[in-house]
Amino acid sequence: MADTRWYTEARFGMFIHWGLYSNPGGIWKGEKTSHPYSEWLQASEQVPREEYRALMNDFNPQSFNAEEWIKEAANAGMRYFLIRIPKVYYFDKLSLINELKNKQGFLTNPCKYSGQ
């Protein structure tokens, strides 16, 4: 129960769902998507699997800087920060972690803030 209490008392934090659905940003083929949550892109817009997987070509996490994101969150007064990268099949039925394993430099240096 102590973990739940801490979370409740922290009150302000950020959860980020980060996946292939993040790049389109709620827009598909020039139109706003029918579902308000980007992670439902493939299902809500009935995107064929091959077309959806093609988003991987533009998904480049090389500029991702966890430390910068965490500092910005802390500067805003946030007490917790969680990035959810689909490890197993999720809304889009694509395991982003498995797909990213071959992207050079990604997932080889774990964030030093993990576990804090």
Short mmCIF file of N, CA and C in Angstrom, two decimals:
data_model
loop_
_atom_site.label_atom_id
_atom_site.label_comp_id
_atom_site.label_asym_id
_atom_site.label_seq_id
_atom_site.Cartn_x
_atom_site.Cartn_y
_atom_site.Cartn_z
N MET A 1 0.82 -1.19 0.00
CA MET A 1 0.00 0.00 0.00
C MET A 1 0.86 1.26 0.00
N ALA A 2 2.08 1.16 0.50
CA ALA A 2 2.97 2.32 0.56
C ALA A 2 3.23 2.89 -0.84
N ASP A 3 3.39 2.01 -1.85
CA ASP A 3 3.64 2.49 -3.21
C ASP A 3 2.46 3.29 -3.73
N THR A 4 1.26 2.83 -3.46
CA THR A 4 0.06 3.53 -3.88
C THR A 4 -0.03 4.89 -3.19
N ARG A 5 0.30 4.92 -1.94
CA ARG A 5 0.25 6.17 -1.17
C ARG A 5 1.23 7.19 -1.76
N TRP A 6 2.44 6.73 -2.08
CA TRP A 6 3.43 7.65 -2.64
C TRP A 6 2.93 8.25 -3.94
N TYR A 7 2.37 7.42 -4.79
CA TYR A 7 1.87 7.88 -6.08
C TYR A 7 0.76 8.92 -5.89
N THR A 8 -0.14 8.66 -4.97
CA THR A 8 -1.23 9.58 -4.69
C THR A 8 -0.70 10.91 -4.16
N GLU A 9 0.27 10.84 -3.27
CA GLU A 9 0.83 12.05 -2.69
C GLU A 9 1.70 12.82 -3.68
N ALA A 10 2.31 12.14 -4.63
CA ALA A 10 3.15 12.81 -5.63
C ALA A 10 2.31 13.75 -6.49
N ARG A 11 1.11 13.37 -6.80
CA ARG A 11 0.07 14.15 -7.44
C ARG A 11 0.35 14.59 -8.88
N PHE A 12 1.56 14.91 -9.24
CA PHE A 12 1.82 15.48 -10.56
C PHE A 12 2.97 14.76 -11.22
N GLY A 13 2.72 14.18 -12.38
CA GLY A 13 3.75 13.47 -13.10
C GLY A 13 3.34 13.29 -14.55
N MET A 14 4.12 12.50 -15.25
CA MET A 14 3.87 12.33 -16.68
C MET A 14 4.00 10.87 -17.09
N PHE A 15 3.04 10.42 -17.89
CA PHE A 15 3.10 9.13 -18.55
C PHE A 15 3.15 9.40 -20.05
N ILE A 16 4.10 8.80 -20.73
CA ILE A 16 4.21 8.96 -22.18
C ILE A 16 4.10 7.58 -22.81
N HIS A 17 3.17 7.44 -23.74
CA HIS A 17 3.09 6.23 -24.56
C HIS A 17 3.81 6.58 -25.85
N TRP A 18 4.89 5.86 -26.13
CA TRP A 18 5.75 6.22 -27.25
C TRP A 18 5.90 5.03 -28.17
N GLY A 19 5.42 5.14 -29.38
CA GLY A 19 5.50 4.04 -30.33
C GLY A 19 5.38 4.57 -31.75
N LEU A 20 5.20 3.67 -32.69
CA LEU A 20 5.07 4.07 -34.09
C LEU A 20 3.91 5.04 -34.28
N TYR A 21 2.90 4.89 -33.46
CA TYR A 21 1.72 5.75 -33.54
C TYR A 21 2.03 7.19 -33.14
N SER A 22 3.19 7.43 -32.52
CA SER A 22 3.55 8.78 -32.07
C SER A 22 3.90 9.70 -33.24
N ASN A 23 4.58 9.19 -34.24
CA ASN A 23 5.01 10.04 -35.36
C ASN A 23 3.86 10.73 -36.09
N PRO A 24 2.77 10.02 -36.43
CA PRO A 24 1.68 10.70 -37.13
C PRO A 24 0.98 11.76 -36.28
N GLY A 25 1.07 11.65 -34.96
CA GLY A 25 0.52 12.68 -34.08
C GLY A 25 -0.96 12.95 -34.23
N GLY A 26 -1.75 11.90 -34.41
CA GLY A 26 -3.20 12.07 -34.50
C GLY A 26 -3.70 12.46 -35.89
N ILE A 27 -2.80 12.45 -36.86
CA ILE A 27 -3.17 12.77 -38.25
C ILE A 27 -2.81 11.57 -39.12
N TRP A 28 -3.76 11.12 -39.93
CA TRP A 28 -3.49 10.02 -40.84
C TRP A 28 -3.97 10.41 -42.23
N LYS A 29 -3.07 10.36 -43.19
CA LYS A 29 -3.37 10.72 -44.59
C LYS A 29 -4.00 12.12 -44.67
N GLY A 30 -3.44 13.03 -43.89
CA GLY A 30 -3.87 14.43 -43.93
C GLY A 30 -5.13 14.76 -43.16
N GLU A 31 -5.71 13.77 -42.48
CA GLU A 31 -6.95 13.98 -41.74
C GLU A 31 -6.76 13.63 -40.27
N LYS A 32 -7.48 14.32 -39.40
CA LYS A 32 -7.45 14.01 -37.98
C LYS A 32 -8.04 12.61 -37.78
N THR A 33 -7.40 11.82 -36.93
CA THR A 33 -7.87 10.45 -36.70
C THR A 33 -9.19 10.45 -35.94
N SER A 34 -9.94 9.38 -36.10
CA SER A 34 -11.26 9.29 -35.49
C SER A 34 -11.21 8.98 -34.00
N HIS A 35 -10.08 8.48 -33.52
CA HIS A 35 -9.93 8.18 -32.09
C HIS A 35 -8.98 9.20 -31.48
N PRO A 36 -9.28 9.72 -30.29
CA PRO A 36 -8.43 10.76 -29.70
C PRO A 36 -7.06 10.28 -29.22
N TYR A 37 -6.88 8.98 -29.04
CA TYR A 37 -5.60 8.47 -28.54
C TYR A 37 -4.79 7.89 -29.68
N SER A 38 -3.59 8.42 -29.86
CA SER A 38 -2.75 8.02 -30.99
C SER A 38 -2.46 6.54 -31.03
N GLU A 39 -2.34 5.90 -29.86
CA GLU A 39 -1.99 4.48 -29.84
C GLU A 39 -3.06 3.59 -30.47
N TRP A 40 -4.23 4.14 -30.74
CA TRP A 40 -5.29 3.39 -31.40
C TRP A 40 -5.32 3.64 -32.91
N LEU A 41 -4.28 4.28 -33.43
CA LEU A 41 -4.23 4.64 -34.85
C LEU A 41 -4.53 3.48 -35.78
N GLN A 42 -3.81 2.39 -35.63
CA GLN A 42 -3.96 1.28 -36.57
C GLN A 42 -5.38 0.73 -36.57
N ALA A 43 -5.95 0.57 -35.38
CA ALA A 43 -7.31 0.02 -35.29
C ALA A 43 -8.36 1.03 -35.74
N SER A 44 -8.27 2.26 -35.27
CA SER A 44 -9.32 3.24 -35.56
C SER A 44 -9.36 3.64 -37.03
N GLU A 45 -8.20 3.66 -37.67
CA GLU A 45 -8.14 4.05 -39.08
C GLU A 45 -8.03 2.85 -40.01
N GLN A 46 -8.08 1.66 -39.45
CA GLN A 46 -8.00 0.41 -40.20
C GLN A 46 -6.80 0.40 -41.16
N VAL A 47 -5.64 0.72 -40.59
CA VAL A 47 -4.41 0.78 -41.37
C VAL A 47 -3.90 -0.65 -41.58
N PRO A 48 -3.69 -1.06 -42.82
CA PRO A 48 -3.16 -2.40 -43.07
C PRO A 48 -1.80 -2.57 -42.38
N ARG A 49 -1.53 -3.77 -41.90
CA ARG A 49 -0.31 -4.05 -41.14
C ARG A 49 0.95 -3.61 -41.89
N GLU A 50 1.04 -3.91 -43.17
CA GLU A 50 2.24 -3.56 -43.94
C GLU A 50 2.43 -2.05 -44.01
N GLU A 51 1.33 -1.34 -44.17
CA GLU A 51 1.39 0.12 -44.24
C GLU A 51 1.80 0.70 -42.87
N TYR A 52 1.27 0.10 -41.81
CA TYR A 52 1.61 0.55 -40.46
C TYR A 52 3.08 0.27 -40.15
N ARG A 53 3.54 -0.92 -40.51
CA ARG A 53 4.95 -1.27 -40.27
C ARG A 53 5.90 -0.32 -41.01
N ALA A 54 5.45 0.24 -42.10
CA ALA A 54 6.28 1.18 -42.86
C ALA A 54 6.60 2.43 -42.05
N LEU A 55 5.81 2.72 -41.02
CA LEU A 55 6.11 3.86 -40.14
C LEU A 55 7.45 3.67 -39.45
N MET A 56 7.90 2.42 -39.34
CA MET A 56 9.17 2.13 -38.69
C MET A 56 10.33 2.80 -39.45
N ASN A 57 10.17 2.98 -40.75
CA ASN A 57 11.22 3.61 -41.55
C ASN A 57 11.50 5.05 -41.11
N ASP A 58 10.48 5.71 -40.57
CA ASP A 58 10.63 7.10 -40.13
C ASP A 58 10.81 7.23 -38.62
N PHE A 59 10.70 6.12 -37.91
CA PHE A 59 10.83 6.16 -36.45
C PHE A 59 12.31 6.05 -36.11
N ASN A 60 12.92 7.17 -35.75
CA ASN A 60 14.35 7.19 -35.48
C ASN A 60 14.59 7.77 -34.09
N PRO A 61 14.83 6.91 -33.11
CA PRO A 61 15.01 7.38 -31.74
C PRO A 61 16.42 7.87 -31.43
N GLN A 62 17.26 8.06 -32.44
CA GLN A 62 18.65 8.47 -32.19
C GLN A 62 18.74 9.79 -31.44
N SER A 63 17.80 10.69 -31.63
CA SER A 63 17.83 11.98 -30.95
C SER A 63 17.14 11.95 -29.59
N PHE A 64 16.60 10.80 -29.23
CA PHE A 64 15.93 10.68 -27.94
C PHE A 64 16.93 10.94 -26.82
N ASN A 65 16.56 11.81 -25.89
CA ASN A 65 17.43 12.14 -24.77
C ASN A 65 16.60 12.08 -23.49
N ALA A 66 16.62 10.93 -22.84
CA ALA A 66 15.82 10.73 -21.63
C ALA A 66 16.18 11.74 -20.56
N GLU A 67 17.45 12.03 -20.41
CA GLU A 67 17.87 12.98 -19.38
C GLU A 67 17.23 14.35 -19.61
N GLU A 68 17.19 14.80 -20.84
CA GLU A 68 16.58 16.09 -21.16
C GLU A 68 15.09 16.09 -20.83
N TRP A 69 14.40 15.02 -21.20
CA TRP A 69 12.97 14.93 -20.92
C TRP A 69 12.72 14.94 -19.42
N ILE A 70 13.53 14.20 -18.68
CA ILE A 70 13.35 14.11 -17.23
C ILE A 70 13.63 15.46 -16.57
N LYS A 71 14.66 16.15 -17.02
CA LYS A 71 14.96 17.48 -16.47
C LYS A 71 13.80 18.44 -16.71
N GLU A 72 13.23 18.41 -17.91
CA GLU A 72 12.09 19.28 -18.21
C GLU A 72 10.89 18.95 -17.32
N ALA A 73 10.65 17.67 -17.12
CA ALA A 73 9.54 17.26 -16.26
C ALA A 73 9.79 17.73 -14.82
N ALA A 74 11.00 17.56 -14.34
CA ALA A 74 11.34 18.00 -12.98
C ALA A 74 11.22 19.52 -12.85
N ASN A 75 11.66 20.25 -13.86
CA ASN A 75 11.54 21.71 -13.85
C ASN A 75 10.09 22.17 -13.79
N ALA A 76 9.20 21.35 -14.33
CA ALA A 76 7.77 21.67 -14.29
C ALA A 76 7.14 21.25 -12.96
N GLY A 77 7.93 20.63 -12.09
CA GLY A 77 7.43 20.23 -10.78
C GLY A 77 6.91 18.81 -10.71
N MET A 78 7.15 18.04 -11.74
CA MET A 78 6.66 16.66 -11.75
C MET A 78 7.49 15.80 -10.81
N ARG A 79 6.79 14.86 -10.16
CA ARG A 79 7.44 13.98 -9.20
C ARG A 79 7.69 12.59 -9.77
N TYR A 80 7.07 12.27 -10.89
CA TYR A 80 7.32 10.98 -11.53
C TYR A 80 7.25 11.15 -13.04
N PHE A 81 7.89 10.23 -13.74
CA PHE A 81 8.00 10.31 -15.19
C PHE A 81 8.12 8.89 -15.71
N LEU A 82 7.22 8.49 -16.58
CA LEU A 82 7.24 7.13 -17.10
C LEU A 82 7.05 7.15 -18.60
N ILE A 83 7.96 6.50 -19.31
CA ILE A 83 7.81 6.34 -20.76
C ILE A 83 7.43 4.90 -21.01
N ARG A 84 6.32 4.70 -21.69
CA ARG A 84 5.87 3.35 -22.01
C ARG A 84 6.16 3.09 -23.47
N ILE A 85 7.14 2.23 -23.71
CA ILE A 85 7.46 1.79 -25.06
C ILE A 85 6.97 0.36 -25.17
N PRO A 86 6.07 0.07 -26.10
CA PRO A 86 5.53 -1.28 -26.18
C PRO A 86 6.62 -2.35 -26.29
N LYS A 87 6.70 -3.18 -25.26
CA LYS A 87 7.65 -4.30 -25.25
C LYS A 87 6.99 -5.54 -25.83
N VAL A 88 5.73 -5.67 -25.54
CA VAL A 88 4.96 -6.78 -26.08
C VAL A 88 3.89 -6.18 -26.99
N TYR A 89 3.20 -7.02 -27.69
CA TYR A 89 2.18 -6.53 -28.60
C TYR A 89 1.17 -5.70 -27.83
N TYR A 90 0.85 -4.57 -28.37
CA TYR A 90 0.04 -3.57 -27.70
C TYR A 90 -1.14 -3.25 -28.59
N PHE A 91 -1.63 -2.04 -28.57
CA PHE A 91 -2.77 -1.66 -29.38
C PHE A 91 -2.54 -1.99 -30.85
N ASP A 92 -1.31 -1.75 -31.31
CA ASP A 92 -1.01 -1.89 -32.73
C ASP A 92 -0.49 -3.26 -33.12
N LYS A 93 -0.44 -4.19 -32.18
CA LYS A 93 0.00 -5.56 -32.44
C LYS A 93 1.42 -5.61 -33.00
N LEU A 94 2.26 -4.65 -32.61
CA LEU A 94 3.64 -4.60 -33.06
C LEU A 94 4.53 -4.42 -31.83
N SER A 95 5.52 -5.26 -31.68
CA SER A 95 6.43 -5.15 -30.55
C SER A 95 7.55 -4.18 -30.91
N LEU A 96 7.39 -2.93 -30.48
CA LEU A 96 8.37 -1.91 -30.84
C LEU A 96 9.75 -2.22 -30.29
N ILE A 97 9.83 -2.75 -29.08
CA ILE A 97 11.13 -3.09 -28.51
C ILE A 97 11.85 -4.09 -29.41
N ASN A 98 11.14 -5.12 -29.85
CA ASN A 98 11.77 -6.10 -30.73
C ASN A 98 12.21 -5.46 -32.04
N GLU A 99 11.40 -4.55 -32.56
CA GLU A 99 11.73 -3.88 -33.82
C GLU A 99 12.94 -2.96 -33.65
N LEU A 100 13.08 -2.34 -32.49
CA LEU A 100 14.16 -1.37 -32.27
C LEU A 100 15.49 -2.01 -31.92
N LYS A 101 15.48 -3.27 -31.57
CA LYS A 101 16.73 -3.92 -31.16
C LYS A 101 17.82 -3.78 -32.21
N ASN A 102 17.44 -3.71 -33.46
CA ASN A 102 18.43 -3.63 -34.52
C ASN A 102 18.78 -2.20 -34.92
N LYS A 103 18.08 -1.22 -34.33
CA LYS A 103 18.42 0.18 -34.62
C LYS A 103 19.69 0.50 -33.83
N GLN A 104 20.72 0.90 -34.51
CA GLN A 104 22.03 1.13 -33.89
C GLN A 104 21.95 2.15 -32.76
N GLY A 105 22.51 1.76 -31.62
CA GLY A 105 22.63 2.66 -30.49
C GLY A 105 21.43 2.73 -29.59
N PHE A 106 20.29 2.22 -30.02
CA PHE A 106 19.10 2.29 -29.18
C PHE A 106 18.99 1.02 -28.36
N LEU A 107 18.64 1.16 -27.13
CA LEU A 107 18.48 0.07 -26.16
C LEU A 107 19.82 -0.50 -25.71
N THR A 108 20.92 0.11 -26.09
CA THR A 108 22.21 -0.41 -25.64
C THR A 108 22.70 0.34 -24.41
N ASN A 109 22.19 1.53 -24.17
CA ASN A 109 22.60 2.33 -23.01
C ASN A 109 21.37 2.68 -22.18
N PRO A 110 21.04 1.87 -21.17
CA PRO A 110 19.85 2.15 -20.38
C PRO A 110 19.95 3.50 -19.68
N CYS A 111 18.83 4.13 -19.54
CA CYS A 111 18.78 5.43 -18.88
C CYS A 111 19.28 5.32 -17.45
N LYS A 112 20.17 6.21 -17.05
CA LYS A 112 20.73 6.14 -15.71
C LYS A 112 19.70 6.47 -14.64
N TYR A 113 18.55 6.99 -15.05
CA TYR A 113 17.51 7.33 -14.08
C TYR A 113 16.55 6.17 -13.82
N SER A 114 16.70 5.08 -14.54
CA SER A 114 15.74 3.99 -14.35
C SER A 114 15.79 3.48 -12.92
N GLY A 115 14.64 3.23 -12.37
CA GLY A 115 14.55 2.74 -10.99
C GLY A 115 14.50 3.84 -9.96
N GLN A 116 14.60 5.10 -10.37
CA GLN A 116 14.55 6.21 -9.41
C GLN A 116 13.20 6.87 -9.46
#
